[in-house]
XYZ file of C-alpha atoms in Angstrom:
347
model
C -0.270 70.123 -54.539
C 3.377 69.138 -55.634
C 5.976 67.239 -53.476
C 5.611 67.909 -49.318
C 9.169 69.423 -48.296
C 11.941 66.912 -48.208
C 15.241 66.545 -48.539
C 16.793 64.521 -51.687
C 20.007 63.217 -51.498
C 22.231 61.444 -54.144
C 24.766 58.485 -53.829
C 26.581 55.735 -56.189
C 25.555 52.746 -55.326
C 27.353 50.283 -57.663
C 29.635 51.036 -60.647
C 29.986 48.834 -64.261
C 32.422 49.759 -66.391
C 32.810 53.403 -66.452
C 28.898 53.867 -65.809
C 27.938 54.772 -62.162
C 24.762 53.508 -61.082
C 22.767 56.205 -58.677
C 20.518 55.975 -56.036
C 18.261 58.464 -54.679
C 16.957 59.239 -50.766
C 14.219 60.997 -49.994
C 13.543 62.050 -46.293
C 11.645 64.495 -44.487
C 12.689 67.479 -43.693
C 12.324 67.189 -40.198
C 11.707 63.495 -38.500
C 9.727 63.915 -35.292
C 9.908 60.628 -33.754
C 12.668 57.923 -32.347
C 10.567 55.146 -33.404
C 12.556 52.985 -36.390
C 10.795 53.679 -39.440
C 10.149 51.528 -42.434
C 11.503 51.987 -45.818
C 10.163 52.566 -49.347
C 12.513 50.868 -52.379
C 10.815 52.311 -55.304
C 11.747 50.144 -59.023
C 10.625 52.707 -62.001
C 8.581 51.315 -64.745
C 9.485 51.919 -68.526
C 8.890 48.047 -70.270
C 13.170 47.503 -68.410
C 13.474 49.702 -71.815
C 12.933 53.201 -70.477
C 12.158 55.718 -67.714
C 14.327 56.491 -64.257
C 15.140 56.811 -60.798
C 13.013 60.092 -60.894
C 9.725 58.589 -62.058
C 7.976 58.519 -58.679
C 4.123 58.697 -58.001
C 3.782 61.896 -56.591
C 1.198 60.572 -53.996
C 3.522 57.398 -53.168
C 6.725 60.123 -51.915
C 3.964 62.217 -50.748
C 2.323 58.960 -48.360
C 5.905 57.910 -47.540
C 7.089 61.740 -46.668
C 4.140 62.223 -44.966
C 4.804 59.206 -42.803
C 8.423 59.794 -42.170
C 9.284 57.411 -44.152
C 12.679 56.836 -46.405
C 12.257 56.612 -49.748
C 14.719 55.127 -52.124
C 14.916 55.270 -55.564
C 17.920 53.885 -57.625
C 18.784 53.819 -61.448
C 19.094 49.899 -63.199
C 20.641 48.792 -66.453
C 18.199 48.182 -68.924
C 17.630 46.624 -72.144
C 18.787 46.299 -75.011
C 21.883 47.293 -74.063
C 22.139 45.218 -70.809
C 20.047 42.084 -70.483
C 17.564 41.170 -67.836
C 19.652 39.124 -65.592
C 21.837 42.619 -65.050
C 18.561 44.401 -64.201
C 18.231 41.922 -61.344
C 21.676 42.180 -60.698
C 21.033 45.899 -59.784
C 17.829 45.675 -58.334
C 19.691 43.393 -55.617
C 22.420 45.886 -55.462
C 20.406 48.270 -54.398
C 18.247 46.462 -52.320
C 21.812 45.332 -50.044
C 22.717 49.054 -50.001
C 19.687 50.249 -48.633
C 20.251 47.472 -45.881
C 23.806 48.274 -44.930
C 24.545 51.923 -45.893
C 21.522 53.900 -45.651
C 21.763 54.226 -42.059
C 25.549 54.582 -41.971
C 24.898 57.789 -44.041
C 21.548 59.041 -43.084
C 21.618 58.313 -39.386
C 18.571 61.139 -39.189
C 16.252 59.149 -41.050
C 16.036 56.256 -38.337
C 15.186 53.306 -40.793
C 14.680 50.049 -39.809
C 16.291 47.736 -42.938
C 14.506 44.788 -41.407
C 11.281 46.249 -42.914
C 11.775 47.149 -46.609
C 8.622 46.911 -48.828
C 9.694 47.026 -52.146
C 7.197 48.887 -54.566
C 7.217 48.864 -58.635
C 5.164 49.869 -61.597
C 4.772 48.072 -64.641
C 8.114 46.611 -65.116
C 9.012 48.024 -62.251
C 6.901 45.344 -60.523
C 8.489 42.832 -62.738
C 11.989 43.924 -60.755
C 10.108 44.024 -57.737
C 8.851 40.412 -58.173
C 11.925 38.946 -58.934
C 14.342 40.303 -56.307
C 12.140 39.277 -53.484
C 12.120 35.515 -55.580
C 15.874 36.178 -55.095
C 15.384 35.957 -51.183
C 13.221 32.754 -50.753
C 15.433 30.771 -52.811
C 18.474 31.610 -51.424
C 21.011 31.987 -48.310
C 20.948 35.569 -47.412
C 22.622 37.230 -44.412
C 20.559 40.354 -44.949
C 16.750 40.634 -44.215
C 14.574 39.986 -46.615
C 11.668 42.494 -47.641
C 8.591 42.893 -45.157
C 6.255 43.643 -48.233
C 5.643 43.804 -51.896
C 3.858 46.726 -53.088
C 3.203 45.932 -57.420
C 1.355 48.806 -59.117
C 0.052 47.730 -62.506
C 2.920 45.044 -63.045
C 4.415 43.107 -66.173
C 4.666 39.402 -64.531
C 4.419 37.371 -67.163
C 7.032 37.819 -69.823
C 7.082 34.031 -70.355
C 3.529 34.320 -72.199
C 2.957 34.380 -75.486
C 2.583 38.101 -76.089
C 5.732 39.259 -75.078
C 7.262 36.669 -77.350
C 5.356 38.218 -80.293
C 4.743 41.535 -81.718
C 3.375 43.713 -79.538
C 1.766 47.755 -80.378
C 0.933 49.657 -77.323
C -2.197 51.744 -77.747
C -0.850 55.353 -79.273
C 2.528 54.092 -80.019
C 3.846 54.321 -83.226
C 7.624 54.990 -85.156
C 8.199 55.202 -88.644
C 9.419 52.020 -90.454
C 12.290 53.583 -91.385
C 13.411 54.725 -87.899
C 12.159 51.625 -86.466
C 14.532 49.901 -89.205
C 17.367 51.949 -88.086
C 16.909 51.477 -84.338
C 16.995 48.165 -84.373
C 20.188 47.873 -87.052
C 21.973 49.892 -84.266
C 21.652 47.252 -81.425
C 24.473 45.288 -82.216
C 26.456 48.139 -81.974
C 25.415 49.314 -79.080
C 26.123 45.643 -77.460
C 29.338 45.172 -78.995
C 30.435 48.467 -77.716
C 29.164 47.691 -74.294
C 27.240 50.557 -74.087
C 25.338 50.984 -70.831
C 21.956 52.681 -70.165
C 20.441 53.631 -67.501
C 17.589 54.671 -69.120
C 15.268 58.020 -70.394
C 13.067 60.766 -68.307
C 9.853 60.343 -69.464
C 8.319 63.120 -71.225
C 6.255 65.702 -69.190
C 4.714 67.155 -72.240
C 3.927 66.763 -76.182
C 6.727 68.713 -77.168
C 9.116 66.844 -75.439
C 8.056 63.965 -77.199
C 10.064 64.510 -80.080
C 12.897 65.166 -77.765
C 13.032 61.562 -76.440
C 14.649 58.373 -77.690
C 14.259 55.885 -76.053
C 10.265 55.621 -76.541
C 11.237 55.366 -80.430
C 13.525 52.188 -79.776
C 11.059 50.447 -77.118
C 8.156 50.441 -79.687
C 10.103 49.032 -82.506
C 11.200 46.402 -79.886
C 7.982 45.548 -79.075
C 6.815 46.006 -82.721
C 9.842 43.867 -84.042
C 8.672 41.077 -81.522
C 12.241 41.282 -79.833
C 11.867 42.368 -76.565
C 12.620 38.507 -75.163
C 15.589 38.139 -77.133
C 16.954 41.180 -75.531
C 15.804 40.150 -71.990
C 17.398 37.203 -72.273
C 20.411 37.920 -74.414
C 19.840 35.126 -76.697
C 19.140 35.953 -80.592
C 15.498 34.623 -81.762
C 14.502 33.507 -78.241
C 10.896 35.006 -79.004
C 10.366 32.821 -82.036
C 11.654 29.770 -80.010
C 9.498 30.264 -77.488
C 6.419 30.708 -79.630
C 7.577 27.859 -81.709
C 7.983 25.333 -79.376
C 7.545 26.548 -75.762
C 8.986 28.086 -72.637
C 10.443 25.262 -70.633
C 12.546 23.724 -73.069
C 14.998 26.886 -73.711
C 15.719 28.061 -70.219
C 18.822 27.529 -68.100
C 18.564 27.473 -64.240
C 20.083 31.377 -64.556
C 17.649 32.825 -67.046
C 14.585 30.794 -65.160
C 14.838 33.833 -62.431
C 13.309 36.837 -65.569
C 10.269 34.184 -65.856
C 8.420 34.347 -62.136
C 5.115 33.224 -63.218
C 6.606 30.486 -65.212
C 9.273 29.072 -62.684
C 9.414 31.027 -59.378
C 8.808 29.438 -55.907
C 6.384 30.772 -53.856
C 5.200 29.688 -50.204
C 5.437 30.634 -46.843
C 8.832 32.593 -47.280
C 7.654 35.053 -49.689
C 6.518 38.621 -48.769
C 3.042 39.262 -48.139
C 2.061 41.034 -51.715
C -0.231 44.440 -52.471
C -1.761 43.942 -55.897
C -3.410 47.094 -57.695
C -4.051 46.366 -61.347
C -6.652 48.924 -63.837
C -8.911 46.056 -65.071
C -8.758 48.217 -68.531
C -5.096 48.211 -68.593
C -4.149 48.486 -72.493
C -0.850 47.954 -71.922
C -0.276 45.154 -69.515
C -3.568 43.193 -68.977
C -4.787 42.659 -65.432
C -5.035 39.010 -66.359
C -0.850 39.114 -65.436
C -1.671 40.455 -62.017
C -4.610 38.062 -61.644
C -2.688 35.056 -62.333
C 0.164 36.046 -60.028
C -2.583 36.419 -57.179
C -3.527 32.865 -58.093
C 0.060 31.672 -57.682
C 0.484 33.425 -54.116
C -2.511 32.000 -52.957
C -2.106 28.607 -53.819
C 1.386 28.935 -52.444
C -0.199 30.325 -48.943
C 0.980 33.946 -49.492
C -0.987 36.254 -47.751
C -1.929 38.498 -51.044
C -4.729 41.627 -51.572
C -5.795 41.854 -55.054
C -7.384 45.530 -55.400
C -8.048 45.995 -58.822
C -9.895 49.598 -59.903
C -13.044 49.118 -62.369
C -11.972 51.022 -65.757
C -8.687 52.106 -64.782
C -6.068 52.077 -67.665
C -2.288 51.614 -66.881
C -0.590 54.780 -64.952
C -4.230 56.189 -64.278
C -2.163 57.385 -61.091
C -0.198 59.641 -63.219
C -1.774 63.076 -62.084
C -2.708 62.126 -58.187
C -1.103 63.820 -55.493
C -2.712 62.480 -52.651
C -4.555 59.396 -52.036
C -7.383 59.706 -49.409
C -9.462 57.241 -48.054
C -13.064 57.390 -49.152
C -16.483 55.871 -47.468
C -18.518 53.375 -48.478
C -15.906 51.596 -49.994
C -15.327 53.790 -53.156
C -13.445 52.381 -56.240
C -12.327 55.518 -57.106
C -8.540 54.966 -57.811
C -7.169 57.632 -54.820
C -9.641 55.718 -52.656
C -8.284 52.466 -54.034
C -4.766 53.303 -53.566
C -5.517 54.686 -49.723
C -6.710 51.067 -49.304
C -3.017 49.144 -50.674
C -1.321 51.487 -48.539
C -3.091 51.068 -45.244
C -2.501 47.063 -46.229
C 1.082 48.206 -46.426
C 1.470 49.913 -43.012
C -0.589 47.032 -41.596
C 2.697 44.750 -43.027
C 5.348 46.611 -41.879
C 3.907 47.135 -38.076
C 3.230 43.097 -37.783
C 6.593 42.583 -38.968
């Protein structure tokens, strides 16, 4: 089964430079009901290096279509051409036009921007994270989400690892393209080049097609990918060298959550699902953020699925629920998103 009917429909949300940012809607074809409905702001994955607004779970748009639900999906700036703080910038962005233009434009789709759940995977949950951090430490005049829904995230860049070199299982590029990549940075940044990103490939052959993958392993490999979060040259080394804490300004603290973000009563309740054989990010990162929102009184559901490696979603197109409690990963997912729908109705 591919995508349930729907209709997709295409906006600019925000603009930099010459660059228009997009955002996508997805709605049902038809909507059957009055009742306000709650609303789906989907953050790709892709390491903030890679991927776009069209890599959605099948069986996430399919749940959401199914229940009427808008889904939103926008493009962000990523690295190494932007820095993290403009990811965030965007993510908010895009969170604020969902709340005051969606309905202006897509009266039909009845949503309610009181209950947003914003949903990410992999560093998609990293901009998930952070812009609902953005909302319980400051004034806002807009409503802040109802839920966090984090599939597989990257939470804590501040560690260690992602200060060092890091190979991601299957991943490799030639020295000498890796070499040349990462001479063309500078460039790219002095040129104030924008990107919005890659498609991911669908098959082998379009492997050699892409990239983008090419330029986030030597990242990675290089043990850059903080100094390009950040913006600041070496900021990797530093931090292996001599801590976190020490190089941070109150503006760069927000890309560190684990390390510096505030979390108590004011923060969304949180959906956790995390493959505890994840090669890529480790479910320790998702286990130590559960920590954090339950020492901070967060009301937090940790389902982690036994053997599951990172985007063992990839080829679902429905999640069902199972009996007997099954950790099979469609009967795993089921579970997060009844949590979900229990969220947005006690909202």
């Amino acid at each position: 089964m591919a995508n349930r009917p729907h209709i997709k429909h295409t906006h600019v949300y925000t603009t930099h430079q010459a660059t228009d940012l997009y955002i996508d809607v997805y709605l049902p074809q038809l909507t059957e009901s009055e009742t306000p409905k709650p609303i789906i702001l989907w953050l790709h994955g892709g390491y903030l290096i890679t991927g776009t607004r069209n890599a959605i779970p099948t069986w996430l748009l399919n749940y959401a279509l199914a229940q009427q639900w808008p889904l939103v999906s926008p493009d962000y700036r990523v690295l190494p051409e932007s820095t993290g703080l403009d990811t965030i910038e965007d993510v908010l962005s895009a969170y604020k036009w969902v709340v005051q233009s969606l309905n202006q434009l897509h009266p039909e789709c009845r949503a309610e921007p009181s209950r947003i759940i914003v949903a990410g995977a992999s560093a998609g949950g990293w901009c998930a994270l952070v812009s609902a951090l953005h909302f319980s430490t400051s004034v806002e005049t807009i409503p802040p989400p109802c839920a966090l829904f984090l599939l597989y995230p990257m939470t804590d860049p501040g560690s260690e690892k992602w200060a060092q070199s890091v190979s991601l299982p299957g991943a490799t590029v030639d020295p000498d393209t890796a070499r040349d990549l990462l001479e063309d940075i500078p460039r790219r940044i002095a040129r104030g080049d924008i990107s919005v990103g890659e498609e991911f490939p669908k098959a082998e052959e379009e492997l050699r097609t892409r990239k983008r993958l090419p330029l986030l392993y030597a990242i990675l490999e290089k043990g850059v990918f903080l100094d390009y979060l950040t913006g600041v040259a070496r900021f990797g080394q530093s931090v292996v060298s001599g801590g976190l804490e020490r190089l941070v300004d109150e503006r760069a603290k927000r890309l560190f959550p684990l390390d510096f973000g505030e979390f108590g009563s004011s923060f969304p309740p949180t959906v956790v699902v995390h493959g505890t054989a994840d090669g890529e990010i480790s479910c320790g990162e998702s286990e130590k953020l559960v920590k954090r929102l339950a020492e901070g009184g967060v009301g937090v559901q940790y389902l982690p699925v036994p053997g599951a490696d990172h985007v063992f979603d990839l080829e679902l197109q429905e999640c069902r629920v199972a009996e007997g409690g099954s950790d099979e990963p469609s009967a795993v997912l089921s579970r997060a998103l009844q949590a979900l729908r229990r969220h947005t109705d006690a909202y």
